JSON list of C-alpha atoms in Angstrom, two decimals:
[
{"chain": "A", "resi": 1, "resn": "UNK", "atom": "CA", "xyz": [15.60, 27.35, -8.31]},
{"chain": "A", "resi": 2, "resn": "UNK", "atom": "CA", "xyz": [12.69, 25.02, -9.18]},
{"chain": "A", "resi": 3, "resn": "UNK", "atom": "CA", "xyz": [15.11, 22.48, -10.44]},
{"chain": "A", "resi": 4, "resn": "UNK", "atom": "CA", "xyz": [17.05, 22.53, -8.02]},
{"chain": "A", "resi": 5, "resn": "UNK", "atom": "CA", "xyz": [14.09, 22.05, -5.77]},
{"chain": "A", "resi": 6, "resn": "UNK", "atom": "CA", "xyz": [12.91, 19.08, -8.10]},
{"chain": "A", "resi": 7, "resn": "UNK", "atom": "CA", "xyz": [15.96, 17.34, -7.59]},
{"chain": "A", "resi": 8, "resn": "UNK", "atom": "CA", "xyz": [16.45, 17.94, -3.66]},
{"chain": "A", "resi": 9, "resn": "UNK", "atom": "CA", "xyz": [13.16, 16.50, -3.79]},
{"chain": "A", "resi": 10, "resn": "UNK", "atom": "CA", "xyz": [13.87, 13.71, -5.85]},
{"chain": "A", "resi": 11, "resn": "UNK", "atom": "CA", "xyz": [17.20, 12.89, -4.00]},
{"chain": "A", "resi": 12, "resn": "UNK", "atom": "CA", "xyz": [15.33, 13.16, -0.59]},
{"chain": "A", "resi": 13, "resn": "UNK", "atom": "CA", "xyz": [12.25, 10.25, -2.49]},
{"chain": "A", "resi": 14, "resn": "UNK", "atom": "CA", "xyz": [14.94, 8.29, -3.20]},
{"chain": "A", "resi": 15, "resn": "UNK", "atom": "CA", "xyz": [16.79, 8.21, 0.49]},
{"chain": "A", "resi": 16, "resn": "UNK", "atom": "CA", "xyz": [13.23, 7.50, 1.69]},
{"chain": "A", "resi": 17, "resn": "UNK", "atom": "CA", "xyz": [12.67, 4.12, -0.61]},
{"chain": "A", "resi": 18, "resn": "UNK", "atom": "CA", "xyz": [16.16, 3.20, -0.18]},
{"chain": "A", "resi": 19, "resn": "UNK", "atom": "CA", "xyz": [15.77, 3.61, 3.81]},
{"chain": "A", "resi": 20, "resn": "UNK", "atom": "CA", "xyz": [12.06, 1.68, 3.34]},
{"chain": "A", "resi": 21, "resn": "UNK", "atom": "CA", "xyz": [13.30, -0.48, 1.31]},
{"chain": "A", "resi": 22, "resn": "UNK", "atom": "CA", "xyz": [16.32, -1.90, 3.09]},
{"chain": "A", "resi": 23, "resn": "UNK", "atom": "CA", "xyz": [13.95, -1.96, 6.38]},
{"chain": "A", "resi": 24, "resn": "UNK", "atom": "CA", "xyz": [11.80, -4.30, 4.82]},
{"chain": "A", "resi": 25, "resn": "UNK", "atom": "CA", "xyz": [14.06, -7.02, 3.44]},
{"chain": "A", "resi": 26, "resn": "UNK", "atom": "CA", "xyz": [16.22, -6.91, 6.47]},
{"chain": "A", "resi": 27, "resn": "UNK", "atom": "CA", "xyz": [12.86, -7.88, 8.64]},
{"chain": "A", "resi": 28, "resn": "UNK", "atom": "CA", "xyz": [12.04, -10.55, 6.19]},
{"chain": "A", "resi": 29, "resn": "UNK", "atom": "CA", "xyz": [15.69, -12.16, 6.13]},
{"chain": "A", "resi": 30, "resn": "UNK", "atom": "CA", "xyz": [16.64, -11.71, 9.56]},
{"chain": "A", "resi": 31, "resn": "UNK", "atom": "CA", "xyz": [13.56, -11.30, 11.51]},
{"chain": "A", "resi": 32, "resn": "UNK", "atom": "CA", "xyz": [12.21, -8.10, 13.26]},
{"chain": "A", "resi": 33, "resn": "UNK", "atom": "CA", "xyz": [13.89, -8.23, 16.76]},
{"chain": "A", "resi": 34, "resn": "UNK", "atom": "CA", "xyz": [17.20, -8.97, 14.76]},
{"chain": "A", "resi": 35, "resn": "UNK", "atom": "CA", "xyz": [16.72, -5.59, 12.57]},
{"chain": "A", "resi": 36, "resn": "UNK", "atom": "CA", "xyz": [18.52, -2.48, 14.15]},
{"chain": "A", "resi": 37, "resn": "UNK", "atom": "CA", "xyz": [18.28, 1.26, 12.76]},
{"chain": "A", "resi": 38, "resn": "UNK", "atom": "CA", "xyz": [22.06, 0.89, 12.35]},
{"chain": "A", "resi": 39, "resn": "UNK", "atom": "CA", "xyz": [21.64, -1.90, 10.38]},
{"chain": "A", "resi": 40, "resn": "UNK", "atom": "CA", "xyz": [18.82, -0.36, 8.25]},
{"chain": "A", "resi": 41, "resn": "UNK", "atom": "CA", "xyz": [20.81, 3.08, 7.74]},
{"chain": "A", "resi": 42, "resn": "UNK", "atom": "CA", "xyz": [23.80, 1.02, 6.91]},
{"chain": "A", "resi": 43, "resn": "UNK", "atom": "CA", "xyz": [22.16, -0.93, 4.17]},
{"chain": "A", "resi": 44, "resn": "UNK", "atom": "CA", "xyz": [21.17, 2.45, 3.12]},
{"chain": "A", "resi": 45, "resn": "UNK", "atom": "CA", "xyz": [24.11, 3.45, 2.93]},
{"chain": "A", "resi": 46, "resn": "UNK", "atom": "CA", "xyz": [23.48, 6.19, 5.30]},
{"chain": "A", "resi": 47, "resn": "UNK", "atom": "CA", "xyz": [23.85, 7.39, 9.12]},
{"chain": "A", "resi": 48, "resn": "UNK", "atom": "CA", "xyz": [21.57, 6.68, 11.80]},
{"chain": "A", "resi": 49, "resn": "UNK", "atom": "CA", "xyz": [21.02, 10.36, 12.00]},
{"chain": "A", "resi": 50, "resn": "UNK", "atom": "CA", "xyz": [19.36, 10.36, 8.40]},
{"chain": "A", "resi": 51, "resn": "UNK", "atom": "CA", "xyz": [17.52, 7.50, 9.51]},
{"chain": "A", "resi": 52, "resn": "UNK", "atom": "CA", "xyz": [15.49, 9.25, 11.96]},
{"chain": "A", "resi": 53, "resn": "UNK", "atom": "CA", "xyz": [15.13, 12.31, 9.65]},
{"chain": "A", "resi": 54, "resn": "UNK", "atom": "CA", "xyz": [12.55, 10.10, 7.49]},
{"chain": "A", "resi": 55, "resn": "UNK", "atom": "CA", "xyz": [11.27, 7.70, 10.14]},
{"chain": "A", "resi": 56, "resn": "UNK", "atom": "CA", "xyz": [10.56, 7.66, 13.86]},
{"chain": "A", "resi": 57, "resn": "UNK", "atom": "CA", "xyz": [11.39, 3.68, 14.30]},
{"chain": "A", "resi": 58, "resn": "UNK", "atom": "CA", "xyz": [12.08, 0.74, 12.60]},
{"chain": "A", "resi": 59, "resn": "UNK", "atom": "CA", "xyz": [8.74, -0.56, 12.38]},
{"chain": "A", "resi": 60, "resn": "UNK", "atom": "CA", "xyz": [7.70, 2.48, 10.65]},
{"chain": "A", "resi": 61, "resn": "UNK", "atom": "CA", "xyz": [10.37, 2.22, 7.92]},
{"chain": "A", "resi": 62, "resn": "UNK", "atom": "CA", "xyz": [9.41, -1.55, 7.47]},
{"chain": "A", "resi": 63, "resn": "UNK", "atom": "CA", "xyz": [5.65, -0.84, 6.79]},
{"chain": "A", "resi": 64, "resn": "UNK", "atom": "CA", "xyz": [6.33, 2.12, 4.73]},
{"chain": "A", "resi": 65, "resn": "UNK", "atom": "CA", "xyz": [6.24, 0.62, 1.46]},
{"chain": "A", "resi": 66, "resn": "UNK", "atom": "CA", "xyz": [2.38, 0.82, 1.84]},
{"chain": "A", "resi": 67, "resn": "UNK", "atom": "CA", "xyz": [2.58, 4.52, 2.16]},
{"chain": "A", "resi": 68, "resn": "UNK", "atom": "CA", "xyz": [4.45, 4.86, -0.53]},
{"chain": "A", "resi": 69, "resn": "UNK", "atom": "CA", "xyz": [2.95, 2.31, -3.04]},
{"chain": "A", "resi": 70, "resn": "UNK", "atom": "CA", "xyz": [-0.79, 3.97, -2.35]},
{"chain": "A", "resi": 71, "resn": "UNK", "atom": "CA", "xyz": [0.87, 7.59, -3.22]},
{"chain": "A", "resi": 72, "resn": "UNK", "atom": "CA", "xyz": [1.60, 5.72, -6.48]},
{"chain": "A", "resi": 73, "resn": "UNK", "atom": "CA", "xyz": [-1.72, 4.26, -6.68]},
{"chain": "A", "resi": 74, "resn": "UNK", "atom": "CA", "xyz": [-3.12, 7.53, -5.90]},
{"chain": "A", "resi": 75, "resn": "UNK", "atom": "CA", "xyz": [-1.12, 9.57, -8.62]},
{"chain": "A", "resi": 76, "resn": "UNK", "atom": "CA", "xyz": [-1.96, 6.64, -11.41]},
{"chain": "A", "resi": 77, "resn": "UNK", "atom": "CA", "xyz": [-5.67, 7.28, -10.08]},
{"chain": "A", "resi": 78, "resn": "UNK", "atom": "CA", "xyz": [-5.81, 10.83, -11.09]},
{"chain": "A", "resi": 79, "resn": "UNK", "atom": "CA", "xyz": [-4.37, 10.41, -14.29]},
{"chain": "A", "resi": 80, "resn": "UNK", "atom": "CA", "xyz": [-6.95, 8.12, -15.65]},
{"chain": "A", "resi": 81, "resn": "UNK", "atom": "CA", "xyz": [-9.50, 9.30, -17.90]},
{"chain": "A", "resi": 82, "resn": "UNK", "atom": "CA", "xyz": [-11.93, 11.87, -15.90]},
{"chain": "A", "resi": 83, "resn": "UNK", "atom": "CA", "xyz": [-15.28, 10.47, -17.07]},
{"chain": "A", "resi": 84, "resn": "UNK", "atom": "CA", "xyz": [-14.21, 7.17, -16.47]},
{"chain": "A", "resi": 85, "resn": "UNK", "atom": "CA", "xyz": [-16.58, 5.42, -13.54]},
{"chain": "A", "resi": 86, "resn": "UNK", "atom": "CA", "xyz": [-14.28, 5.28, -10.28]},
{"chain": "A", "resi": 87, "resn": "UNK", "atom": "CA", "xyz": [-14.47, 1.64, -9.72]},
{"chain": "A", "resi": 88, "resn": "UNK", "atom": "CA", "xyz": [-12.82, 1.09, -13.51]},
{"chain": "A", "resi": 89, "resn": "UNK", "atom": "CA", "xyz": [-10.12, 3.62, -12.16]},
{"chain": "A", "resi": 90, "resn": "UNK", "atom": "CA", "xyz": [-9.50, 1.96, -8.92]},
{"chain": "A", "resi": 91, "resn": "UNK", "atom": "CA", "xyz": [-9.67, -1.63, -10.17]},
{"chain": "A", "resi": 92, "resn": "UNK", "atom": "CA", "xyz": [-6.99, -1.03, -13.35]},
{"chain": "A", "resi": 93, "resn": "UNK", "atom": "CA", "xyz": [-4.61, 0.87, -10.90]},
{"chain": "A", "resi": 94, "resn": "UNK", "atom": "CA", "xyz": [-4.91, -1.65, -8.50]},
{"chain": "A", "resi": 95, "resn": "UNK", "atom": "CA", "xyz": [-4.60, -4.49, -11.33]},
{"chain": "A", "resi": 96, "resn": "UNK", "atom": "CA", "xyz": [-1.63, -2.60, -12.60]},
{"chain": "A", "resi": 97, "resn": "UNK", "atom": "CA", "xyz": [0.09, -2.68, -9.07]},
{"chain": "A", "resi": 98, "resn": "UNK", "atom": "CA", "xyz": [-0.09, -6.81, -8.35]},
{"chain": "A", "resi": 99, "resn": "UNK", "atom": "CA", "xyz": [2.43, -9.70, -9.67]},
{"chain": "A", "resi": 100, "resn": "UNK", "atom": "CA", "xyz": [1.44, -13.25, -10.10]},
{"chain": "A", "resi": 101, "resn": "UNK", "atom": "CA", "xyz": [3.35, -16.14, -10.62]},
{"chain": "A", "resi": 102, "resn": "UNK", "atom": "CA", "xyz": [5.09, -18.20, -7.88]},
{"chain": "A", "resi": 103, "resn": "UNK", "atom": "CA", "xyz": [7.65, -15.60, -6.82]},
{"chain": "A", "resi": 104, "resn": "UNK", "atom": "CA", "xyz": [5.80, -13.07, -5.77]},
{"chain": "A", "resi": 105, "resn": "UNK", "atom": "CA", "xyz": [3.55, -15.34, -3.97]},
{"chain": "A", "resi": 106, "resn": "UNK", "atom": "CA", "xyz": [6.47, -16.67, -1.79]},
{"chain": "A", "resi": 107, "resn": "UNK", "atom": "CA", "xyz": [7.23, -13.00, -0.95]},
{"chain": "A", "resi": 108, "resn": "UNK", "atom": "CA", "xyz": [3.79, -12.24, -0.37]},
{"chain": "A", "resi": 109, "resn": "UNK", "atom": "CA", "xyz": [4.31, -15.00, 2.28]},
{"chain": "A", "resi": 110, "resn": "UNK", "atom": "CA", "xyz": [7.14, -13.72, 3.54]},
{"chain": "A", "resi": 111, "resn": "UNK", "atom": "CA", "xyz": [6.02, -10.37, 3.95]},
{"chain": "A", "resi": 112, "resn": "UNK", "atom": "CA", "xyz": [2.64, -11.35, 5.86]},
{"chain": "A", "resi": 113, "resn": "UNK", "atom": "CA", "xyz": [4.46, -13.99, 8.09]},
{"chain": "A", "resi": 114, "resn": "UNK", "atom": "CA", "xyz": [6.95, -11.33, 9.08]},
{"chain": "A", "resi": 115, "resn": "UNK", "atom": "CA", "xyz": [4.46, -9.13, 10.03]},
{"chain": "A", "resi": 116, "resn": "UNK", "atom": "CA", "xyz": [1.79, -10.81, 11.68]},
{"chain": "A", "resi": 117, "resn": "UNK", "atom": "CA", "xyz": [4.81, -12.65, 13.71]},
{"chain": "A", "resi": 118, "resn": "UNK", "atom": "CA", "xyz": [5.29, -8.90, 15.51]},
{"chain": "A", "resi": 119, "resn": "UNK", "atom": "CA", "xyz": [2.13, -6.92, 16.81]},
{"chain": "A", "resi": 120, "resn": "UNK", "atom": "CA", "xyz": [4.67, -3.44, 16.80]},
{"chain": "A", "resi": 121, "resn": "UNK", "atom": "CA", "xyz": [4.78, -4.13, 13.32]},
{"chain": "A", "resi": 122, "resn": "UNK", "atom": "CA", "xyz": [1.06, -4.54, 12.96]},
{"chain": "A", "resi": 123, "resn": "UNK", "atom": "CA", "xyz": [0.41, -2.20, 14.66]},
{"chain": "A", "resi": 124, "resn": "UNK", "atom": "CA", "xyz": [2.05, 0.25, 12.11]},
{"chain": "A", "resi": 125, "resn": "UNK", "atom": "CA", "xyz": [0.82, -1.40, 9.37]},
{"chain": "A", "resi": 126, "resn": "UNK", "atom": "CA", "xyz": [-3.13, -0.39, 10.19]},
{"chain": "A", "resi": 127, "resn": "UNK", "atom": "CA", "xyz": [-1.61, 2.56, 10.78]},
{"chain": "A", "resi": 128, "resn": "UNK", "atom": "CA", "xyz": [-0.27, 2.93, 7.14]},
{"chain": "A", "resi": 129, "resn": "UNK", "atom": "CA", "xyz": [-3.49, 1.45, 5.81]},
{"chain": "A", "resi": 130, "resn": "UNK", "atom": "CA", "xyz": [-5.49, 3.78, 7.44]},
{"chain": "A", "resi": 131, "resn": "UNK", "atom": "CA", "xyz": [-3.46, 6.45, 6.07]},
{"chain": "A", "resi": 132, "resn": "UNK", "atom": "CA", "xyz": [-3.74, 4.94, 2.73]},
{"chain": "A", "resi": 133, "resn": "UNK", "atom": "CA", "xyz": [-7.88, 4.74, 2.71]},
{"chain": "A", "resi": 134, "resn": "UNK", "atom": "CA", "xyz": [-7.70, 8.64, 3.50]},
{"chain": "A", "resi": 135, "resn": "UNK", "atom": "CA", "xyz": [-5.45, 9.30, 0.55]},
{"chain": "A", "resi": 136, "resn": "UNK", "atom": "CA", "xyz": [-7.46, 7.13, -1.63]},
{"chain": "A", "resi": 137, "resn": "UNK", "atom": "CA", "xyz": [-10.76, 9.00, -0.17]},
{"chain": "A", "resi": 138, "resn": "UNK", "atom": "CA", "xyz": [-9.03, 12.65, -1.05]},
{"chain": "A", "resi": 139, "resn": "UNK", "atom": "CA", "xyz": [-8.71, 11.32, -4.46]},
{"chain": "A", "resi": 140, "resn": "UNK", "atom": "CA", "xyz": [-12.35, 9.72, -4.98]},
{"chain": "A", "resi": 141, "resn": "UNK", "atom": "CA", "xyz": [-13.73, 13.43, -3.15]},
{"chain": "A", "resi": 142, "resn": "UNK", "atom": "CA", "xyz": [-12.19, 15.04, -6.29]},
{"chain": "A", "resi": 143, "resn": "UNK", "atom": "CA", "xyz": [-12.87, 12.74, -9.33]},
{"chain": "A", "resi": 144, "resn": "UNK", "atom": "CA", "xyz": [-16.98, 12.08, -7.94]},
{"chain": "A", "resi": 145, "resn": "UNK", "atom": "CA", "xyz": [-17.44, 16.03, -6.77]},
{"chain": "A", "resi": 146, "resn": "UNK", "atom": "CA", "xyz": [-18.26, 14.60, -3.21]},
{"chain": "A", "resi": 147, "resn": "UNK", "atom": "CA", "xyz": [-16.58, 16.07, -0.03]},
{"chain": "A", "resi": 148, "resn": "UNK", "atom": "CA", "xyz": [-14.66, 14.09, 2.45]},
{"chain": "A", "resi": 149, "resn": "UNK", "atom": "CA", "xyz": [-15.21, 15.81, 5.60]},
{"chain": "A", "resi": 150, "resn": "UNK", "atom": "CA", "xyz": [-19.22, 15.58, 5.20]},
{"chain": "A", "resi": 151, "resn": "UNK", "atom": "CA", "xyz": [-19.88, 12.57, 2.57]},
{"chain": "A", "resi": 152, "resn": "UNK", "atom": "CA", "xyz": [-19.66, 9.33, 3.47]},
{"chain": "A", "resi": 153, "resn": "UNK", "atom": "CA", "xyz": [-19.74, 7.87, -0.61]},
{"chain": "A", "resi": 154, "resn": "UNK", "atom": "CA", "xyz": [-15.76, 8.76, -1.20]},
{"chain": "A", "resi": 155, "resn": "UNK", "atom": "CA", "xyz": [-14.81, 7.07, 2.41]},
{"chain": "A", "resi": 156, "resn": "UNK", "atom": "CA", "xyz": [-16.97, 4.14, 1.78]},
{"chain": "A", "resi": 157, "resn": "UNK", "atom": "CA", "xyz": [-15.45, 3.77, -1.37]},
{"chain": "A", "resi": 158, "resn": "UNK", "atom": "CA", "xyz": [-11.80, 3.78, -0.48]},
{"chain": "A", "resi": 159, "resn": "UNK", "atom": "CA", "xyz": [-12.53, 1.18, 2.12]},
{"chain": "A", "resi": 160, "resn": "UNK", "atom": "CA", "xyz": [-14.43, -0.90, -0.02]},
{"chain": "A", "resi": 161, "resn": "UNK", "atom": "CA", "xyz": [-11.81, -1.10, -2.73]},
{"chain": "A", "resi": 162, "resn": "UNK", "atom": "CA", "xyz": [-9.15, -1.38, -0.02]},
{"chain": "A", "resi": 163, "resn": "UNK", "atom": "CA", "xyz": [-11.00, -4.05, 1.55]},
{"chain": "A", "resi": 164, "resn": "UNK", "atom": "CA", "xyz": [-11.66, -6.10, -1.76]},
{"chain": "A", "resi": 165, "resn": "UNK", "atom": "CA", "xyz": [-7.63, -5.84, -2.21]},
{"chain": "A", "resi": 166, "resn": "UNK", "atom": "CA", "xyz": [-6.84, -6.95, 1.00]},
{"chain": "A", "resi": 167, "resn": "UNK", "atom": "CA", "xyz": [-9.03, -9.85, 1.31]},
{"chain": "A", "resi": 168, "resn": "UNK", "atom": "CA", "xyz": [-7.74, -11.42, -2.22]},
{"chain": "A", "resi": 169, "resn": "UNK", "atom": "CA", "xyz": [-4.70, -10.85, -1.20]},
{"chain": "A", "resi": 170, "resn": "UNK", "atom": "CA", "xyz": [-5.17, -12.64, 2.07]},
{"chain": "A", "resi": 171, "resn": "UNK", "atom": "CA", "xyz": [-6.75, -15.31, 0.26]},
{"chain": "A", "resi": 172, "resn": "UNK", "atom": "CA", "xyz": [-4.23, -15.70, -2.34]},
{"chain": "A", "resi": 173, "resn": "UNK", "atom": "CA", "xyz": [-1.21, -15.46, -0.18]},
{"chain": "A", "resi": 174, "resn": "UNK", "atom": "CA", "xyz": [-2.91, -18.21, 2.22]},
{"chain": "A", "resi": 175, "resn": "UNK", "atom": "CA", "xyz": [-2.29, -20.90, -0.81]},
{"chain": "A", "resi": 176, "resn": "UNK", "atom": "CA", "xyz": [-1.45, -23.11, -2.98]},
{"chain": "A", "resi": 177, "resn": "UNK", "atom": "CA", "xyz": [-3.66, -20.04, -5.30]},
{"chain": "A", "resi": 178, "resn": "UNK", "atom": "CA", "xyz": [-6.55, -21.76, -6.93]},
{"chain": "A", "resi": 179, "resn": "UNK", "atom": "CA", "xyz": [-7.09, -18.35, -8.70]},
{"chain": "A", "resi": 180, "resn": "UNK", "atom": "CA", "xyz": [-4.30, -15.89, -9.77]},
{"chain": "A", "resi": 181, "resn": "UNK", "atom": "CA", "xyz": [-4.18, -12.97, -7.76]},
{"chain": "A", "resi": 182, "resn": "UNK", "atom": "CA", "xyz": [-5.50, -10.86, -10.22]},
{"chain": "A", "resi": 183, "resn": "UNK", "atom": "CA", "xyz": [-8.66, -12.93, -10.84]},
{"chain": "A", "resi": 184, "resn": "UNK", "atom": "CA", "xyz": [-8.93, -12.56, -7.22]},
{"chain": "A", "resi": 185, "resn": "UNK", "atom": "CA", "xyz": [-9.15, -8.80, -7.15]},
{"chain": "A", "resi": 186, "resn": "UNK", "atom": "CA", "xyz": [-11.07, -8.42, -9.84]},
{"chain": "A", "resi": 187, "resn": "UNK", "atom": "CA", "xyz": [-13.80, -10.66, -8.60]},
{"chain": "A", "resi": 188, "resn": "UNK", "atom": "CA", "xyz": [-13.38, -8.64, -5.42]},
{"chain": "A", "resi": 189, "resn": "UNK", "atom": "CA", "xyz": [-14.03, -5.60, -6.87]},
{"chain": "A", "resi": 190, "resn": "UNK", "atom": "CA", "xyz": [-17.02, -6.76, -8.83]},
{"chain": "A", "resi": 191, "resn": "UNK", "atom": "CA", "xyz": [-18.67, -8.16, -6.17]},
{"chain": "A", "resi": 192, "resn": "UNK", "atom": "CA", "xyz": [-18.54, -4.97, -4.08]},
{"chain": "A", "resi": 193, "resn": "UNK", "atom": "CA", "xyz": [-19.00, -2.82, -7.19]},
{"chain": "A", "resi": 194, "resn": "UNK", "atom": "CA", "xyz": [-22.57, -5.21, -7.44]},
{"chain": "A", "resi": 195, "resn": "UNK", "atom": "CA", "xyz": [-23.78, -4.64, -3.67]},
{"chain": "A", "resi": 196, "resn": "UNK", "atom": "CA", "xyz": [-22.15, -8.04, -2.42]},
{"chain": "A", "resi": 197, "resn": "UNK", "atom": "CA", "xyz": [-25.75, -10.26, -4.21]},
{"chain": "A", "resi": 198, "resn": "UNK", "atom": "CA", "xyz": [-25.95, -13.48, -1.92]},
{"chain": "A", "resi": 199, "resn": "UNK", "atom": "CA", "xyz": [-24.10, -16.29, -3.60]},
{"chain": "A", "resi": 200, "resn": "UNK", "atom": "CA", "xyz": [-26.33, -19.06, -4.58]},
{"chain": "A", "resi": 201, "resn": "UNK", "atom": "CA", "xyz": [-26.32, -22.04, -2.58]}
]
């Protein structure tokens, strides 16, 4: 029974990416108002119907990629060393998760154009973000012996990390890169990690 489980569970993962990940490209390639849940489930390879099993609309299957990525940022987060300081955990995970090198930053590109072009799709991207900074909270709450519904130190730190990522990325994606990506989020992360000290003039 539990393997069975495992792989209904597995099967049902892998539906989900597919379904995400076919959402995605199509908005990229074709443009948002072009995309269609036909067209998505199709590129899946399956029906509308299944569709709408995993995902209430098409802008939700386009920005779920973030979901999913921070469940694996989350899972490589709790397998790291538990006496190592959370802001070495969250910066090799994070490290771990990035590509450099030309390619990925015209998809990066791609990917940010295409969304800030649509505010439904923004809109679901803060969304998943948000989401993300509470899973990332759960996970700091556990490896610091704080408490997410009364401590603010696991909710500041999530946001603080995500923050750091976001704003390298931003910075990197907005090119040419002067700095690789993951110079960017590493300085990021250390200037946080240090209080944010005044640059020097």
């Amino acid at each position: 029974m539990t393997a069975e489980v495992g792989l209904r569970e597995r099967k049902k993962a892998a539906t989900r990416a597919a379904l995400a990940g076919a959402a995605n490209r199509l908005a990229v390639e074709l443009g948002v108002e072009h995309v269609t849940v036909e067209a998505i489930a199709a590129a899946a390879d399956v029906s509308p119907r299944t569709f709408h099993n995993y995902f209430s609309s098409r802008e939700e299957a386009i920005v779920a990629s973030i979901i999913d990525w921070a469940e694996r940022l989350t899972d490589e987060i709790e397998a790291r060393p538990a006496d190592e300081p959370i802001w070495d955990s969250l910066l090799a995970v994070f490290l771990g998760s990035v590509e450099d090198g030309a390619a990925a930053h015209a998809r990066m590109m791609a990917q940010i154009e295409m969304v800030l072009a649509h505010p439904s799709v923004i809109a679901n991207q803060l969304a998943a973000l948000d989401t993300m900074r509470r899973r990332f909270a759960e996970v700091v709450a556990v490896r610091t012996g704080t408490d997410t519904s009364r401590d603010l130190y696991p909710h500041l730190i999530a946001g603080g990390a995500g923050l750091a990522f976001k704003t390298a990325v931003d910075i990197w994606a907005a090119g040419p890169p002067e700095r690789s990506l993951h110079e960017l989020v590493a300085d990021g992360f250390a200037q946080i990690r240090n209080g944010l000290p005044q640059p020097g003039r």
